[in-house]
Short mmCIF file of the C-alpha atoms (twelve columns), coordinates in Angstrom:
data_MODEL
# 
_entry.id   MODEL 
# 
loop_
_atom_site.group_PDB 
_atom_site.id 
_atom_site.type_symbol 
_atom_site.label_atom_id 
_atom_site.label_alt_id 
_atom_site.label_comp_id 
_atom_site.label_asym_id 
_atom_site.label_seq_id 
_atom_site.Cartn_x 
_atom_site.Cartn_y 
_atom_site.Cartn_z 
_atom_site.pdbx_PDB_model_num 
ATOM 1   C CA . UNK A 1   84.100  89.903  -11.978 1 
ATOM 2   C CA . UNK A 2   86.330  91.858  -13.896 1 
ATOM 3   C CA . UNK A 3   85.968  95.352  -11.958 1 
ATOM 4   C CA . UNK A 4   86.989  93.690  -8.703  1 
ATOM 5   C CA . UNK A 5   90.492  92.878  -10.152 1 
ATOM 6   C CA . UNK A 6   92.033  96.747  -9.518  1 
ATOM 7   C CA . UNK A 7   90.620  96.480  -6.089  1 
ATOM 8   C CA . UNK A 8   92.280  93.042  -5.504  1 
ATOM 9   C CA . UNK A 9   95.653  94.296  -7.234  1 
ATOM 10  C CA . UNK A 10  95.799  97.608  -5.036  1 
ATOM 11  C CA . UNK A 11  95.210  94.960  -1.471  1 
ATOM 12  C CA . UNK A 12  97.684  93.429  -2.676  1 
ATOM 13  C CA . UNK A 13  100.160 95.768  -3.320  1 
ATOM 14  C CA . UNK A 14  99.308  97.717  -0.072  1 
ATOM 15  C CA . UNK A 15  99.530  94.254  1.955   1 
ATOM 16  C CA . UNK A 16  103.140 93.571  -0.123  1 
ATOM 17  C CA . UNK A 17  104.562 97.379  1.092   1 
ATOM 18  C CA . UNK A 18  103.593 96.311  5.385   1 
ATOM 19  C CA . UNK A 19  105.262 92.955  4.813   1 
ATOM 20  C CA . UNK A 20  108.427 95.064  3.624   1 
ATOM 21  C CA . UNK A 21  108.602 97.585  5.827   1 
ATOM 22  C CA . UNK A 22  107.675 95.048  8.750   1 
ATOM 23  C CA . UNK A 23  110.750 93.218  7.775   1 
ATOM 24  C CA . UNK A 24  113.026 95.676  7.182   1 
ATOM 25  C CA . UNK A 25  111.937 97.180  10.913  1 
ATOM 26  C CA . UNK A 26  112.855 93.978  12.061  1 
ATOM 27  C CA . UNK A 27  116.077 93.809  10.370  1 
ATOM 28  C CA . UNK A 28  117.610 97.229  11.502  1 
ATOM 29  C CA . UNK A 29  116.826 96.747  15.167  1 
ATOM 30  C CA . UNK A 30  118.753 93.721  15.883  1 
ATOM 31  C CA . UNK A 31  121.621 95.361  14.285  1 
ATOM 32  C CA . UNK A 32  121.585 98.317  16.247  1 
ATOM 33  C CA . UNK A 33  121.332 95.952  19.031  1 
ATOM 34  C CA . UNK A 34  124.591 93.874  18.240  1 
ATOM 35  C CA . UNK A 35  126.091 97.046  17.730  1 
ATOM 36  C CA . UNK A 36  126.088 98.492  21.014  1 
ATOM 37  C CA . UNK A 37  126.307 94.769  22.580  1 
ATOM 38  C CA . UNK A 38  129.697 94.600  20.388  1 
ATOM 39  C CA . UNK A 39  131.008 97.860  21.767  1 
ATOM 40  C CA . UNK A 40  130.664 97.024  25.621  1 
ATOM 41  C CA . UNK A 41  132.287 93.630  24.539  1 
ATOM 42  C CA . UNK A 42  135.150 94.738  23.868  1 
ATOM 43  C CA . UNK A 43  135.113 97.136  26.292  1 
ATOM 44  C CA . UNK A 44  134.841 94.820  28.907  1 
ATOM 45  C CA . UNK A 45  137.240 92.685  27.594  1 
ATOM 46  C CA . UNK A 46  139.763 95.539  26.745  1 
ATOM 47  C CA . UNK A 47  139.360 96.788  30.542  1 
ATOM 48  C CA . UNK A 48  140.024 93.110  31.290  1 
ATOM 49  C CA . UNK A 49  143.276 92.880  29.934  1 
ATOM 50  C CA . UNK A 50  143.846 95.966  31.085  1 
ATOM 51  C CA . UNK A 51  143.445 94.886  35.039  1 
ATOM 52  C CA . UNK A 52  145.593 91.487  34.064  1 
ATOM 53  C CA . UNK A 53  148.358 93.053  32.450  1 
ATOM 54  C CA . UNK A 54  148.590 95.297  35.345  1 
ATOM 55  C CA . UNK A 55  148.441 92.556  37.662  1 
ATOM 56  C CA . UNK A 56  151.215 90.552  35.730  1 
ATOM 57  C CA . UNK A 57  153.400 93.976  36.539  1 
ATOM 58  C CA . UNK A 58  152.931 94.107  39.957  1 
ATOM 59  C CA . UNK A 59  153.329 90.571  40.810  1 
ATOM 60  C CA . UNK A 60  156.478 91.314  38.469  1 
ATOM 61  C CA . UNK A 61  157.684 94.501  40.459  1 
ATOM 62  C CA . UNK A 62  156.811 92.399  43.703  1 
ATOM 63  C CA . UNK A 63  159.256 89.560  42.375  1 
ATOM 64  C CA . UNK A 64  161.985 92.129  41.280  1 
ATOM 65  C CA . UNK A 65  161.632 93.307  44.675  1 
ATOM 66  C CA . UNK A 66  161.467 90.199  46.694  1 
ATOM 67  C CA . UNK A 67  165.037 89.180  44.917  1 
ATOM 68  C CA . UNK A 68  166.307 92.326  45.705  1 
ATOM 69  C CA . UNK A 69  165.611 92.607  49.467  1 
ATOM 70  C CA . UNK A 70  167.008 88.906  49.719  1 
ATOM 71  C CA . UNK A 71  170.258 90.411  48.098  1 
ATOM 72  C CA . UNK A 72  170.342 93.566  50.237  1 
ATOM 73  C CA . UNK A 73  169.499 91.533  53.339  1 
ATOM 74  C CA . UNK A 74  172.436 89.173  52.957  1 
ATOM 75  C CA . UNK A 75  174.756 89.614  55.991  1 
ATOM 76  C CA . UNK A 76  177.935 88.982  54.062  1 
ATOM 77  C CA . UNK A 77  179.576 89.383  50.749  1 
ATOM 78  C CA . UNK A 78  182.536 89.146  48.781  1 
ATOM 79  C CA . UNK A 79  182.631 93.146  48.828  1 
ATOM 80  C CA . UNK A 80  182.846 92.704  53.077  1 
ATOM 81  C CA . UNK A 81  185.139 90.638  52.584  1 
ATOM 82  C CA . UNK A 82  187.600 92.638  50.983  1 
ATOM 83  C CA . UNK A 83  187.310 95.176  53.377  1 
ATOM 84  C CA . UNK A 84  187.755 92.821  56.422  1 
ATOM 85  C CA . UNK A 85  191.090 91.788  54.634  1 
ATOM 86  C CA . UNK A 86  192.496 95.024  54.560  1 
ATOM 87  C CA . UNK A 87  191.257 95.663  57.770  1 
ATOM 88  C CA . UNK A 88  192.862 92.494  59.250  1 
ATOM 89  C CA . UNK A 89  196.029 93.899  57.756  1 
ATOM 90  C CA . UNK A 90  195.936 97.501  58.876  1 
ATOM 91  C CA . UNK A 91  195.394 95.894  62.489  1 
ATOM 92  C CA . UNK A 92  197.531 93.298  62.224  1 
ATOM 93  C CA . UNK A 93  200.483 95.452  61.881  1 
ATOM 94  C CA . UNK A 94  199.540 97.506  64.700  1 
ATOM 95  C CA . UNK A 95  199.716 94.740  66.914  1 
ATOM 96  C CA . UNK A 96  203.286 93.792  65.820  1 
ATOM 97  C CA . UNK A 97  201.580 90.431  63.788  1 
ATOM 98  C CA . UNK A 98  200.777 89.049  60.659  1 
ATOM 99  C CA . UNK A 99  197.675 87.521  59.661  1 
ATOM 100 C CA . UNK A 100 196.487 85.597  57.137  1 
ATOM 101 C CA . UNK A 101 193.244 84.289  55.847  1 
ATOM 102 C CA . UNK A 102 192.125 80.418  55.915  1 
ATOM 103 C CA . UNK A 103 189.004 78.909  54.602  1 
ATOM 104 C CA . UNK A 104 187.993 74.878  54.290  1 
ATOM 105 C CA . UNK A 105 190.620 74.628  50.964  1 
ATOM 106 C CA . UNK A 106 193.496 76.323  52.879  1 
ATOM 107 C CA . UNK A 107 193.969 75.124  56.294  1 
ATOM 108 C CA . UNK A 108 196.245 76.411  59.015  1 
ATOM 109 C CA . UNK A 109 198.444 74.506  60.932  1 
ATOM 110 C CA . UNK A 110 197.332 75.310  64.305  1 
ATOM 111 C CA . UNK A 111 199.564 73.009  66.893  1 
ATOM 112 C CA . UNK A 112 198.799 70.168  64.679  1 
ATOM 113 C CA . UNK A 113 195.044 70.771  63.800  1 
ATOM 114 C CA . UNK A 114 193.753 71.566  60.587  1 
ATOM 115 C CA . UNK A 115 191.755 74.820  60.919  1 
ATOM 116 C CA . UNK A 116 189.047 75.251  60.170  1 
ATOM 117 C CA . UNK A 117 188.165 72.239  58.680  1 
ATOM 118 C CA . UNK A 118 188.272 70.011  61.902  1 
ATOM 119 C CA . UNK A 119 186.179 72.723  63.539  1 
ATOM 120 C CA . UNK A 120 183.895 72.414  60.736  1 
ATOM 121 C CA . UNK A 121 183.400 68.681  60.235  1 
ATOM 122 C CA . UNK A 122 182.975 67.668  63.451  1 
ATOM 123 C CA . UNK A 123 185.851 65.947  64.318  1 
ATOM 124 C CA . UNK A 124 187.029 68.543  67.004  1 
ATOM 125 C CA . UNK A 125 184.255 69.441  69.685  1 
ATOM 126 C CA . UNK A 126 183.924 73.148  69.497  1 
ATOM 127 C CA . UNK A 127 183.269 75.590  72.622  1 
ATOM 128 C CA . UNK A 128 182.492 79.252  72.683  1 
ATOM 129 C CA . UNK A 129 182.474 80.535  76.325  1 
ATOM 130 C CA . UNK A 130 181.937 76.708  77.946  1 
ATOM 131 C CA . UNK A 131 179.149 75.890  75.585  1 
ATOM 132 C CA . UNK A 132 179.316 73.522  72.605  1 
ATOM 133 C CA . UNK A 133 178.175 75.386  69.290  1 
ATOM 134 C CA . UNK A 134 177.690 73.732  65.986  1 
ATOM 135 C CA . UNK A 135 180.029 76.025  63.499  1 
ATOM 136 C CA . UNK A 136 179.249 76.207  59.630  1 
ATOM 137 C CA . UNK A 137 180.779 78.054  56.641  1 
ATOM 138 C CA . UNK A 138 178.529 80.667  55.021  1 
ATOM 139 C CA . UNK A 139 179.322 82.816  52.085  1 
ATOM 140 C CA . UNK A 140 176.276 85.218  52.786  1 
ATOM 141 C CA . UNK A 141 175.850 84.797  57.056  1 
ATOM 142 C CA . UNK A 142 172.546 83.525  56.947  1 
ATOM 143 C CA . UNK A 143 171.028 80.836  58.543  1 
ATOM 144 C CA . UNK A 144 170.608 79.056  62.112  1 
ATOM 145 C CA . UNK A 145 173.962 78.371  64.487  1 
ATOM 146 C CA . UNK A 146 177.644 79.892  64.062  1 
ATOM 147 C CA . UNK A 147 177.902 81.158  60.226  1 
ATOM 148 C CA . UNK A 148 181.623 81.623  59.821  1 
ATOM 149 C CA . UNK A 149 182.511 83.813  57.338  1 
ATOM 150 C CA . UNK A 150 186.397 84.108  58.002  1 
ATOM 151 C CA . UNK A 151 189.009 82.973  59.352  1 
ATOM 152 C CA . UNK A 152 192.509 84.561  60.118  1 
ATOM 153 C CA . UNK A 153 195.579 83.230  62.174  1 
ATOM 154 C CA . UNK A 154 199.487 84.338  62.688  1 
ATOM 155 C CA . UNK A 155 199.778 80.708  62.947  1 
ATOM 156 C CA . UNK A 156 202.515 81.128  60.421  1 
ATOM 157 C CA . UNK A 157 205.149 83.565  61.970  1 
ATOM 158 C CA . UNK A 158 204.285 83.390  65.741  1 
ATOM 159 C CA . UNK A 159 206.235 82.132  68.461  1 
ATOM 160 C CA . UNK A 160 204.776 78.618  70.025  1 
ATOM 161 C CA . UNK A 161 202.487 79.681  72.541  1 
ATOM 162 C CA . UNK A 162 201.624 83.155  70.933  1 
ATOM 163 C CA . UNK A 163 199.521 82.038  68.084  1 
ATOM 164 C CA . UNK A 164 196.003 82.871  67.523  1 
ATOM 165 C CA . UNK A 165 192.893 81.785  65.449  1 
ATOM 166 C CA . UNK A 166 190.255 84.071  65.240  1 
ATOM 167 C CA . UNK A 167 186.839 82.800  63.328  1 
ATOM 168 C CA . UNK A 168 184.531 85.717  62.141  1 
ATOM 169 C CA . UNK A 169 180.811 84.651  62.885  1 
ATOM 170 C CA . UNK A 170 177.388 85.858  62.344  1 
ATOM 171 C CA . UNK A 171 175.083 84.265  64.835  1 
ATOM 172 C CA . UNK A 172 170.866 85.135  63.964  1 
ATOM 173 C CA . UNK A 173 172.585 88.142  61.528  1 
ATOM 174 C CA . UNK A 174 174.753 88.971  64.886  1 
ATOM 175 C CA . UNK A 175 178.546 89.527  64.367  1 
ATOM 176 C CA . UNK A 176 181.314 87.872  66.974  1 
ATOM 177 C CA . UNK A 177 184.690 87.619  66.472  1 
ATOM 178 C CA . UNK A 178 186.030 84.391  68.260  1 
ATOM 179 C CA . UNK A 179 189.651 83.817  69.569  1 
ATOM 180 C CA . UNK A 180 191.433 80.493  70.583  1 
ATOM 181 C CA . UNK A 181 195.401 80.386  71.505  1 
ATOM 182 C CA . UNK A 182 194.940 76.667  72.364  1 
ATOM 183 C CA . UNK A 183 197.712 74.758  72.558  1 
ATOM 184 C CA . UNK A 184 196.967 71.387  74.203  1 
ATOM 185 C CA . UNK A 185 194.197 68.647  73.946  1 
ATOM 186 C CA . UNK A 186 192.096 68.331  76.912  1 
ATOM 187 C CA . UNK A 187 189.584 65.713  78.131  1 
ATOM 188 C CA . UNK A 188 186.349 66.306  75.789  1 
ATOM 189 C CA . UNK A 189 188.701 66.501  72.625  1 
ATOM 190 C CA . UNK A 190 187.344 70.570  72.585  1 
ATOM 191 C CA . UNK A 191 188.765 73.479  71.152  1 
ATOM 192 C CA . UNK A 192 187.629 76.054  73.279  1 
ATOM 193 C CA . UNK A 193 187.090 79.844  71.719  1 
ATOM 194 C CA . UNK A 194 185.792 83.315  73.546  1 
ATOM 195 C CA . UNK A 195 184.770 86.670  71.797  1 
ATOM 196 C CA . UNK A 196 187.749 88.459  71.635  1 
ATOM 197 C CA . UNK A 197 188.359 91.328  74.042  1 
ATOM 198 C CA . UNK A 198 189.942 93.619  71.745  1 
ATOM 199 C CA . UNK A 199 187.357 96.034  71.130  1 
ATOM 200 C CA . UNK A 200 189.414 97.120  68.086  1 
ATOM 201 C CA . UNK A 201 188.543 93.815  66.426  1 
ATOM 202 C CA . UNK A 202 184.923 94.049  67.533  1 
ATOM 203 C CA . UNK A 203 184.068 97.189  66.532  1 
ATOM 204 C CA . UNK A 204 186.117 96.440  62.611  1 
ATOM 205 C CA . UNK A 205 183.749 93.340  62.187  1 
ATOM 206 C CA . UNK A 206 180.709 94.860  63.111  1 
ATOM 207 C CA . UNK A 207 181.170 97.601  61.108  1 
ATOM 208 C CA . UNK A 208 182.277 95.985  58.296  1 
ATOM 209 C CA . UNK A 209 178.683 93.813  58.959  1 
ATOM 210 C CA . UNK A 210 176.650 96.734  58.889  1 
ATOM 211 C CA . UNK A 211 177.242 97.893  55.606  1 
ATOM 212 C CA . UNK A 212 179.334 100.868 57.014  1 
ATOM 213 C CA . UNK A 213 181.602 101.534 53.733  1 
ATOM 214 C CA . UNK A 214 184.058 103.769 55.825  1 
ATOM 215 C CA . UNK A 215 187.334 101.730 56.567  1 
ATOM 216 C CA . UNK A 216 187.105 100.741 60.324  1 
ATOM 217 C CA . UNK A 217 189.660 102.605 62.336  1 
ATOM 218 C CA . UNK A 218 191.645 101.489 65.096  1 
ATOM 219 C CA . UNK A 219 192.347 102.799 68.446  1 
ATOM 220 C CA . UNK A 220 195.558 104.206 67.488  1 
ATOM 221 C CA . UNK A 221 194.098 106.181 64.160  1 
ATOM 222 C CA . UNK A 222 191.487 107.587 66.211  1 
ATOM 223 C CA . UNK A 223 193.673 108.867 69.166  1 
ATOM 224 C CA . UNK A 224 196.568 111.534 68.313  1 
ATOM 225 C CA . UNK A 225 199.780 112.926 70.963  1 
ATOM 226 C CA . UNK A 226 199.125 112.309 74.212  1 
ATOM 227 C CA . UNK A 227 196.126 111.043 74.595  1 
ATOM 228 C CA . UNK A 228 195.425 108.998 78.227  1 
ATOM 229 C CA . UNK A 229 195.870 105.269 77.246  1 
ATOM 230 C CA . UNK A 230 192.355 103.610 78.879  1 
ATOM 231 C CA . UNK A 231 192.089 100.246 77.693  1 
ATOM 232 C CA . UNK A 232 193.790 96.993  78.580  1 
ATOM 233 C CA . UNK A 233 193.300 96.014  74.407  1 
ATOM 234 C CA . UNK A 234 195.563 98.813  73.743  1 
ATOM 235 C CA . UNK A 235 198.303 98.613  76.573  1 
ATOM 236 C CA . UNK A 236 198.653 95.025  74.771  1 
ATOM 237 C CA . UNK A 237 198.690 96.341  71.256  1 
ATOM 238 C CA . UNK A 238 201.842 98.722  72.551  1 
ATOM 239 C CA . UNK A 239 203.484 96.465  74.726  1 
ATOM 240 C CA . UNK A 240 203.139 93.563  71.705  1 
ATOM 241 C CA . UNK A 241 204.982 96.128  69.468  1 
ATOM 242 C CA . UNK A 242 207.839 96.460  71.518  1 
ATOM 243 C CA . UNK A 243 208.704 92.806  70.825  1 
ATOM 244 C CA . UNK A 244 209.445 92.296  74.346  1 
ATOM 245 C CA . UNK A 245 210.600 88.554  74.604  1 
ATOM 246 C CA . UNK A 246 208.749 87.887  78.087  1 
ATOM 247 C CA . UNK A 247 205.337 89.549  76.428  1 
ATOM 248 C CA . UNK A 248 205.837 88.422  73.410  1 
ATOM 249 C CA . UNK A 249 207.401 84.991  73.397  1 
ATOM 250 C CA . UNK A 250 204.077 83.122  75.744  1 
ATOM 251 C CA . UNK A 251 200.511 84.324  76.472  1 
ATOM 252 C CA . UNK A 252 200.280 86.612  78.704  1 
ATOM 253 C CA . UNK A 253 198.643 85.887  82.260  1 
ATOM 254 C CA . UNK A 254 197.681 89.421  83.786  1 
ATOM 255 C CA . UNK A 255 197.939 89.725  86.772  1 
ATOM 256 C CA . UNK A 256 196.144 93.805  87.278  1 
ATOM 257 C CA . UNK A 257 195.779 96.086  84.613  1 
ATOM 258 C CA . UNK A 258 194.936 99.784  85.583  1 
ATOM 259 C CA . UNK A 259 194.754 102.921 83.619  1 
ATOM 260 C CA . UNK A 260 196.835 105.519 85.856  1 
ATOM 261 C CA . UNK A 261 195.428 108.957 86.711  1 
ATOM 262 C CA . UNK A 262 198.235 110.599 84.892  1 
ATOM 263 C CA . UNK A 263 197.223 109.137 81.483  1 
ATOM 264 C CA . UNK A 264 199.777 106.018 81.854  1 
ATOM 265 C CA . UNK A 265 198.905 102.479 82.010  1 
ATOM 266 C CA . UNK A 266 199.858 99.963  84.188  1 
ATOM 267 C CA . UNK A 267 200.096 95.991  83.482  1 
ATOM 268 C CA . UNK A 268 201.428 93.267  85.655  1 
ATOM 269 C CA . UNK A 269 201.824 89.903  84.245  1 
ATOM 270 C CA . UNK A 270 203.349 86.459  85.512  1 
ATOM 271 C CA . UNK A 271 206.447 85.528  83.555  1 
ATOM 272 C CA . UNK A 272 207.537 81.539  84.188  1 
ATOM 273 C CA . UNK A 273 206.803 79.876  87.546  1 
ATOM 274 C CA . UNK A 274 207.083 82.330  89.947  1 
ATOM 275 C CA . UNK A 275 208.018 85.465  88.028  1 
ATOM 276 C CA . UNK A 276 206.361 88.449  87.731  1 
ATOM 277 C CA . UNK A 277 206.963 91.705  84.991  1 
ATOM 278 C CA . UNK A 278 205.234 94.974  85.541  1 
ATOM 279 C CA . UNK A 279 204.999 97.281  82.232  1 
ATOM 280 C CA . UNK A 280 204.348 100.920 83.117  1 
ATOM 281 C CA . UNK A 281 203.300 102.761 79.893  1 
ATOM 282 C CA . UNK A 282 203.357 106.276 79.626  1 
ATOM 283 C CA . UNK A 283 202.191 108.569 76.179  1 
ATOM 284 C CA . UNK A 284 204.338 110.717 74.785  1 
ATOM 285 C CA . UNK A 285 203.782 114.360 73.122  1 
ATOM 286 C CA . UNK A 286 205.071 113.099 70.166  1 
ATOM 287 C CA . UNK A 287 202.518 110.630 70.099  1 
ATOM 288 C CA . UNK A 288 204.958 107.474 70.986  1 
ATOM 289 C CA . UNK A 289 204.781 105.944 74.135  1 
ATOM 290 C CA . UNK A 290 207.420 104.792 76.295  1 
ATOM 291 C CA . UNK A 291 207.342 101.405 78.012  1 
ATOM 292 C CA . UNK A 292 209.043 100.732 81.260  1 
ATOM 293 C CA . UNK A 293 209.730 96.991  82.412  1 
ATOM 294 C CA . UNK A 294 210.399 95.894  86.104  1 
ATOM 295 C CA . UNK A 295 211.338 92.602  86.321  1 
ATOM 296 C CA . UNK A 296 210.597 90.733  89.566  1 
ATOM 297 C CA . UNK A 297 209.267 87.170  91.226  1 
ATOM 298 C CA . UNK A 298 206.018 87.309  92.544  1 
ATOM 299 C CA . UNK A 299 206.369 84.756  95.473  1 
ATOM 300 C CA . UNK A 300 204.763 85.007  98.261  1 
ATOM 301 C CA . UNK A 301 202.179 87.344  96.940  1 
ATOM 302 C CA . UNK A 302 204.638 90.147  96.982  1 
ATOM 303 C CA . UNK A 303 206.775 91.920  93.926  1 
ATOM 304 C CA . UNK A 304 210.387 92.000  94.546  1 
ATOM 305 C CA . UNK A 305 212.519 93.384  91.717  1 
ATOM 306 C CA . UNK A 306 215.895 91.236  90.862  1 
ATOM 307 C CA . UNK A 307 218.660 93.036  91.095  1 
ATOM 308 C CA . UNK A 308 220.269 92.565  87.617  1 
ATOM 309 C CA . UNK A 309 217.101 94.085  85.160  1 
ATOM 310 C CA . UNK A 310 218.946 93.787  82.170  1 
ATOM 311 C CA . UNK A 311 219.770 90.604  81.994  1 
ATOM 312 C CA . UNK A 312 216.169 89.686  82.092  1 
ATOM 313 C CA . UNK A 313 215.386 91.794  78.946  1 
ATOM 314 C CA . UNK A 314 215.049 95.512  77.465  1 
ATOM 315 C CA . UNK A 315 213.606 97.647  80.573  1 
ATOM 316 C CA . UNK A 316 213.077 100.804 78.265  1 
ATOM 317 C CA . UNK A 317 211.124 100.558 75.486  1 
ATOM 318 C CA . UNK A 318 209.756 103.730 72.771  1 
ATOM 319 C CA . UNK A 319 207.360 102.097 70.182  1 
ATOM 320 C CA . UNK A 320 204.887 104.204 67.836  1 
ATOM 321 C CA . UNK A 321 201.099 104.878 69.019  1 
# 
């Protein structure tokens, strides 16, 4: 019995050393395991961060650039609006009137009617070209219907008669410049507006609309000496600065308006009942233009010219271009 104990011992030991290393085998591989499971973790969760925080930018840019289309896009602003005033004033001048600008807290007088606040609440039917339109105020031009923007008038220093009230619109973005020189109710309780014809006007507002930061120039800054006078809009500009008391003092009805082959204009329009006043303008080198006046009755379908001209009013007339 006693030799077998060495043998015994040495088992023993031999079976102790497998249990150790078979444990110790175990031991290292799971952590070489969790190791490298660790690693691609936080990889993954790194490279998810990664892909949010890059989505948070772009929905931020996206924002950031949502807000500032919307600003860009916005038809009107207090910038246009500065320009359309100094525009308004530049052009006003040229026409031989003075204009001011109105809004909802500073009404004009117009023959008794607040504009434009009863053209805005509804308590005046409004008409542009025949056709009831629903007007609103807009500080930026967007939206459905008539966005008025402005308003201007020579309410305030014109004769009775002579007045008008011009409303600055943006219909779907689109700019119009309305006109009105009504002076008596009617039937439906209307005020009744067209686009103006002065293409002067026209062209100012719709530049001033696009974005175009050049002042807007009228016909008379863009033409120089003797230039051929073409348009109707500018025969009335001239004749208007003349301060001609049958042009001035009533709205005119015209009766023809040519432009001459020899660069002069000529404009007939009625003056009381049966009267009739022809204005002959011719350009100058100088760049004024001189304004003739025949006055006549139109009876009968036929010009005669009275025989006393100047007690009818000035029949020679020089005025600036």
């Amino acid at each position: 019995m006693k030799k077998s104990y060495p043998l015994l011992l040495a088992l023993l030991a031999l079976s102790l050393t497998g249990c150790s290393q078979k444990n110790t085998k175990k031991a290292v591989s799971p952590a070489k395991v969790n190791v490298s499971e660790t690693y691609e973790s936080s990889q993954t969760i790194h490279q998810g961060t990664e892909a949010q925080n890059s989505e948070a930018s772009d929905s931020q840019e996206n924002k950031s650039a949502e807000i500032k289309q919307t600003t860009e896009t916005n038809d009107w602003n207090t910038t246009k609006e500065k320009e359309l005033a100094v525009f308004m004033s530049s052009w006003g001048a040229e026409m031989g009137q003075t204009y001011q600008a109105y809004s909802p807290s500073n009404n004009s007088d117009f023959y008794g009617i607040k504009f434009p606040n009863d053209l805005l609440n509804g308590s005046r039917n409004v008409k542009v070209s025949g056709q009831v339109v629903k007007l609103h105020w807009s500080k930026d031009g967007n939206g459905s219907d008539y966005q008025v923007v402005a308003a201007y008038s020579d309410s305030a220093t014109a004769n009775y008669g002579g007045k008008h009230f011009y409303l600055f619109a943006l219909v779907s973005g689109q700019p119009q410049t309305l006109v009105t020189m009504q002076n008596q109710g009617n039937e439906d309780n209307s005020i009744e507006f067209k686009e103006t014809e002065n293409q002067d006007l026209r062209n100012g507002f719709a530049q001033i609309v696009g974005g175009d930061t050049s002042q807007p120039q009228t016909s008379k800054q863009t033409t120089t000496n003797n230039e051929p006078i073409t348009t109707e809009a500018e025969a009335d500009r001239l004749i208007r600065k003349g301060n001609i008391p049958d042009y001035h003092d009533q709205p005119p009805y015209v009766v023809s308006s040519k432009a001459q082959t020899d660069g002069s204009y000529v404009l007939t329009i009625t003056s009381g009942a049966k009267g009739q006043d022809i204005f002959t303008l011719t350009p100058n080198d100088d760049g004024t233009v001189h304004i003739h006046v025949q006055y006549g009755s139109g009876e009968g379908g036929k010009f005669t010219l009275f025989p006393d001209q100047s007690s009818h009013g000035p029949t020679d007339v020089t005025v600036e271009r």
